[in-house]
């Protein structure tokens, strides 16, 4: 589902929004790069991310592709153009890399949201996410 409604995630300050809790489950280097992933991935990280009710990832982008599985709860995925997508338990999707793909994930529900995220990163030192300011 897409909607063009402006969401409260844009106007809330970081202090108002509970943050996510992430646990790296596994990480490793790739003996040869994986250009078929579009980022020449050399590091793979598997992470469980829990976002409490009312919580948010904050606005950010990634340097490599991600594969995301919604394990439980409902994820609202906000885009910089004002659209959002609602993703429910059992949904899997790919996030593309780059600053032009900045987004914010939020839990607008009443139960914790749990995601399993596989990061395909270009370098061993690449951050999992690059924070950016919320769009105006």
mmCIF file with all atom_site columns, C-alpha atoms in Angstrom, residues 15-101:
data_model
loop_
_atom_site.group_PDB
_atom_site.id
_atom_site.type_symbol
_atom_site.label_atom_id
_atom_site.label_alt_id
_atom_site.label_comp_id
_atom_site.label_asym_id
_atom_site.label_entity_id
_atom_site.label_seq_id
_atom_site.pdbx_PDB_ins_code
_atom_site.Cartn_x
_atom_site.Cartn_y
_atom_site.Cartn_z
_atom_site.occupancy
_atom_site.B_iso_or_equiv
_atom_site.pdbx_formal_charge
_atom_site.auth_seq_id
_atom_site.auth_comp_id
_atom_site.auth_asym_id
_atom_site.auth_atom_id
_atom_site.pdbx_PDB_model_num
ATOM 1  C CA . UNK A 1 15  ? 14.341 12.272  21.589 1.00 0.00 ? 15  UNK A CA 1
ATOM 2  C CA . UNK A 1 16  ? 10.595 11.618  21.086 1.00 0.00 ? 16  UNK A CA 1
ATOM 3  C CA . UNK A 1 17  ? 11.001 8.410   19.080 1.00 0.00 ? 17  UNK A CA 1
ATOM 4  C CA . UNK A 1 18  ? 12.156 5.149   20.704 1.00 0.00 ? 18  UNK A CA 1
ATOM 5  C CA . UNK A 1 19  ? 15.093 3.760   18.802 1.00 0.00 ? 19  UNK A CA 1
ATOM 6  C CA . UNK A 1 20  ? 15.568 0.307   17.350 1.00 0.00 ? 20  UNK A CA 1
ATOM 7  C CA . UNK A 1 21  ? 17.596 -2.403  19.027 1.00 0.00 ? 21  UNK A CA 1
ATOM 8  C CA . UNK A 1 22  ? 19.841 -4.393  16.697 1.00 0.00 ? 22  UNK A CA 1
ATOM 9  C CA . UNK A 1 23  ? 21.764 -7.600  17.243 1.00 0.00 ? 23  UNK A CA 1
ATOM 10 C CA . UNK A 1 24  ? 24.269 -8.853  14.674 1.00 0.00 ? 24  UNK A CA 1
ATOM 11 C CA . UNK A 1 25  ? 23.624 -12.583 14.315 1.00 0.00 ? 25  UNK A CA 1
ATOM 12 C CA . UNK A 1 26  ? 26.413 -13.313 11.845 1.00 0.00 ? 26  UNK A CA 1
ATOM 13 C CA . UNK A 1 27  ? 28.929 -11.479 9.680  1.00 0.00 ? 27  UNK A CA 1
ATOM 14 C CA . UNK A 1 28  ? 31.553 -12.529 7.198  1.00 0.00 ? 28  UNK A CA 1
ATOM 15 C CA . UNK A 1 29  ? 33.644 -11.510 4.259  1.00 0.00 ? 29  UNK A CA 1
ATOM 16 C CA . UNK A 1 30  ? 33.100 -12.758 0.750  1.00 0.00 ? 30  UNK A CA 1
ATOM 17 C CA . UNK A 1 31  ? 36.185 -14.425 -0.780 1.00 0.00 ? 31  UNK A CA 1
ATOM 18 C CA . UNK A 1 32  ? 35.293 -12.881 -4.124 1.00 0.00 ? 32  UNK A CA 1
ATOM 19 C CA . UNK A 1 33  ? 33.094 -9.848  -4.648 1.00 0.00 ? 33  UNK A CA 1
ATOM 20 C CA . UNK A 1 34  ? 29.442 -10.357 -5.601 1.00 0.00 ? 34  UNK A CA 1
ATOM 21 C CA . UNK A 1 35  ? 28.877 -7.947  -8.509 1.00 0.00 ? 35  UNK A CA 1
ATOM 22 C CA . UNK A 1 36  ? 25.522 -9.620  -9.272 1.00 0.00 ? 36  UNK A CA 1
ATOM 23 C CA . UNK A 1 37  ? 24.211 -7.813  -6.167 1.00 0.00 ? 37  UNK A CA 1
ATOM 24 C CA . UNK A 1 38  ? 24.951 -4.510  -7.876 1.00 0.00 ? 38  UNK A CA 1
ATOM 25 C CA . UNK A 1 39  ? 27.283 -3.241  -5.171 1.00 0.00 ? 39  UNK A CA 1
ATOM 26 C CA . UNK A 1 40  ? 30.330 -5.448  -5.533 1.00 0.00 ? 40  UNK A CA 1
ATOM 27 C CA . UNK A 1 41  ? 29.570 -6.770  -2.058 1.00 0.00 ? 41  UNK A CA 1
ATOM 28 C CA . UNK A 1 42  ? 32.549 -7.934  -0.036 1.00 0.00 ? 42  UNK A CA 1
ATOM 29 C CA . UNK A 1 43  ? 30.935 -8.181  3.426  1.00 0.00 ? 43  UNK A CA 1
ATOM 30 C CA . UNK A 1 44  ? 27.645 -9.779  4.466  1.00 0.00 ? 44  UNK A CA 1
ATOM 31 C CA . UNK A 1 45  ? 25.948 -9.055  7.811  1.00 0.00 ? 45  UNK A CA 1
ATOM 32 C CA . UNK A 1 46  ? 22.806 -10.704 9.173  1.00 0.00 ? 46  UNK A CA 1
ATOM 33 C CA . UNK A 1 47  ? 21.070 -8.635  11.838 1.00 0.00 ? 47  UNK A CA 1
ATOM 34 C CA . UNK A 1 48  ? 17.876 -8.889  13.870 1.00 0.00 ? 48  UNK A CA 1
ATOM 35 C CA . UNK A 1 49  ? 16.344 -5.461  14.380 1.00 0.00 ? 49  UNK A CA 1
ATOM 36 C CA . UNK A 1 50  ? 13.545 -4.804  16.880 1.00 0.00 ? 50  UNK A CA 1
ATOM 37 C CA . UNK A 1 51  ? 11.642 -1.525  16.794 1.00 0.00 ? 51  UNK A CA 1
ATOM 38 C CA . UNK A 1 52  ? 9.341  -0.820  19.754 1.00 0.00 ? 52  UNK A CA 1
ATOM 39 C CA . UNK A 1 53  ? 5.813  0.551   19.252 1.00 0.00 ? 53  UNK A CA 1
ATOM 40 C CA . UNK A 1 54  ? 6.093  4.199   18.214 1.00 0.00 ? 54  UNK A CA 1
ATOM 41 C CA . UNK A 1 55  ? 9.755  3.668   17.310 1.00 0.00 ? 55  UNK A CA 1
ATOM 42 C CA . UNK A 1 56  ? 11.662 4.505   14.185 1.00 0.00 ? 56  UNK A CA 1
ATOM 43 C CA . UNK A 1 57  ? 14.961 3.800   12.455 1.00 0.00 ? 57  UNK A CA 1
ATOM 44 C CA . UNK A 1 58  ? 15.373 7.491   11.718 1.00 0.00 ? 58  UNK A CA 1
ATOM 45 C CA . UNK A 1 59  ? 16.092 8.714   8.198  1.00 0.00 ? 59  UNK A CA 1
ATOM 46 C CA . UNK A 1 60  ? 19.031 6.943   6.575  1.00 0.00 ? 60  UNK A CA 1
ATOM 47 C CA . UNK A 1 61  ? 20.346 5.169   3.484  1.00 0.00 ? 61  UNK A CA 1
ATOM 48 C CA . UNK A 1 62  ? 22.617 2.198   2.882  1.00 0.00 ? 62  UNK A CA 1
ATOM 49 C CA . UNK A 1 63  ? 25.850 1.760   0.924  1.00 0.00 ? 63  UNK A CA 1
ATOM 50 C CA . UNK A 1 64  ? 24.877 -1.715  -0.279 1.00 0.00 ? 64  UNK A CA 1
ATOM 51 C CA . UNK A 1 65  ? 21.722 -3.685  -1.054 1.00 0.00 ? 65  UNK A CA 1
ATOM 52 C CA . UNK A 1 66  ? 19.635 -5.125  1.763  1.00 0.00 ? 66  UNK A CA 1
ATOM 53 C CA . UNK A 1 67  ? 17.278 -8.065  1.938  1.00 0.00 ? 67  UNK A CA 1
ATOM 54 C CA . UNK A 1 68  ? 14.664 -7.447  4.661  1.00 0.00 ? 68  UNK A CA 1
ATOM 55 C CA . UNK A 1 69  ? 12.198 -9.934  6.154  1.00 0.00 ? 69  UNK A CA 1
ATOM 56 C CA . UNK A 1 70  ? 9.401  -8.730  8.442  1.00 0.00 ? 70  UNK A CA 1
ATOM 57 C CA . UNK A 1 71  ? 9.387  -11.462 11.085 1.00 0.00 ? 71  UNK A CA 1
ATOM 58 C CA . UNK A 1 72  ? 6.634  -9.947  13.250 1.00 0.00 ? 72  UNK A CA 1
ATOM 59 C CA . UNK A 1 73  ? 4.676  -6.721  13.440 1.00 0.00 ? 73  UNK A CA 1
ATOM 60 C CA . UNK A 1 74  ? 3.997  -4.107  10.786 1.00 0.00 ? 74  UNK A CA 1
ATOM 61 C CA . UNK A 1 75  ? 6.670  -1.926  9.169  1.00 0.00 ? 75  UNK A CA 1
ATOM 62 C CA . UNK A 1 76  ? 5.773  1.434   7.666  1.00 0.00 ? 76  UNK A CA 1
ATOM 63 C CA . UNK A 1 77  ? 8.492  2.314   5.157  1.00 0.00 ? 77  UNK A CA 1
ATOM 64 C CA . UNK A 1 78  ? 8.610  6.075   4.428  1.00 0.00 ? 78  UNK A CA 1
ATOM 65 C CA . UNK A 1 79  ? 10.209 7.487   1.266  1.00 0.00 ? 79  UNK A CA 1
ATOM 66 C CA . UNK A 1 80  ? 11.573 11.008  0.720  1.00 0.00 ? 80  UNK A CA 1
ATOM 67 C CA . UNK A 1 81  ? 8.807  11.772  -1.798 1.00 0.00 ? 81  UNK A CA 1
ATOM 68 C CA . UNK A 1 82  ? 6.185  11.459  0.966  1.00 0.00 ? 82  UNK A CA 1
ATOM 69 C CA . UNK A 1 83  ? 4.923  8.015   0.008  1.00 0.00 ? 83  UNK A CA 1
ATOM 70 C CA . UNK A 1 84  ? 4.915  5.096   2.399  1.00 0.00 ? 84  UNK A CA 1
ATOM 71 C CA . UNK A 1 85  ? 4.480  1.353   2.126  1.00 0.00 ? 85  UNK A CA 1
ATOM 72 C CA . UNK A 1 86  ? 3.012  -0.909  4.792  1.00 0.00 ? 86  UNK A CA 1
ATOM 73 C CA . UNK A 1 87  ? 4.765  -4.271  5.098  1.00 0.00 ? 87  UNK A CA 1
ATOM 74 C CA . UNK A 1 88  ? 3.332  -7.021  7.282  1.00 0.00 ? 88  UNK A CA 1
ATOM 75 C CA . UNK A 1 89  ? 4.622  -10.199 8.940  1.00 0.00 ? 89  UNK A CA 1
ATOM 76 C CA . UNK A 1 90  ? 6.097  -12.596 6.378  1.00 0.00 ? 90  UNK A CA 1
ATOM 77 C CA . UNK A 1 91  ? 6.844  -9.891  3.810  1.00 0.00 ? 91  UNK A CA 1
ATOM 78 C CA . UNK A 1 92  ? 10.313 -9.823  2.273  1.00 0.00 ? 92  UNK A CA 1
ATOM 79 C CA . UNK A 1 93  ? 11.701 -6.947  0.211  1.00 0.00 ? 93  UNK A CA 1
ATOM 80 C CA . UNK A 1 94  ? 14.942 -5.514  -1.206 1.00 0.00 ? 94  UNK A CA 1
ATOM 81 C CA . UNK A 1 95  ? 16.240 -2.051  -0.344 1.00 0.00 ? 95  UNK A CA 1
ATOM 82 C CA . UNK A 1 96  ? 18.469 -0.464  -2.942 1.00 0.00 ? 96  UNK A CA 1
ATOM 83 C CA . UNK A 1 97  ? 21.583 1.506   -1.921 1.00 0.00 ? 97  UNK A CA 1
ATOM 84 C CA . UNK A 1 98  ? 22.482 5.164   -2.220 1.00 0.00 ? 98  UNK A CA 1
ATOM 85 C CA . UNK A 1 99  ? 21.618 8.600   -0.831 1.00 0.00 ? 99  UNK A CA 1
ATOM 86 C CA . UNK A 1 100 ? 18.839 8.969   -3.420 1.00 0.00 ? 100 UNK A CA 1
ATOM 87 C CA . UNK A 1 101 ? 17.167 5.973   -1.675 1.00 0.00 ? 101 UNK A CA 1
#
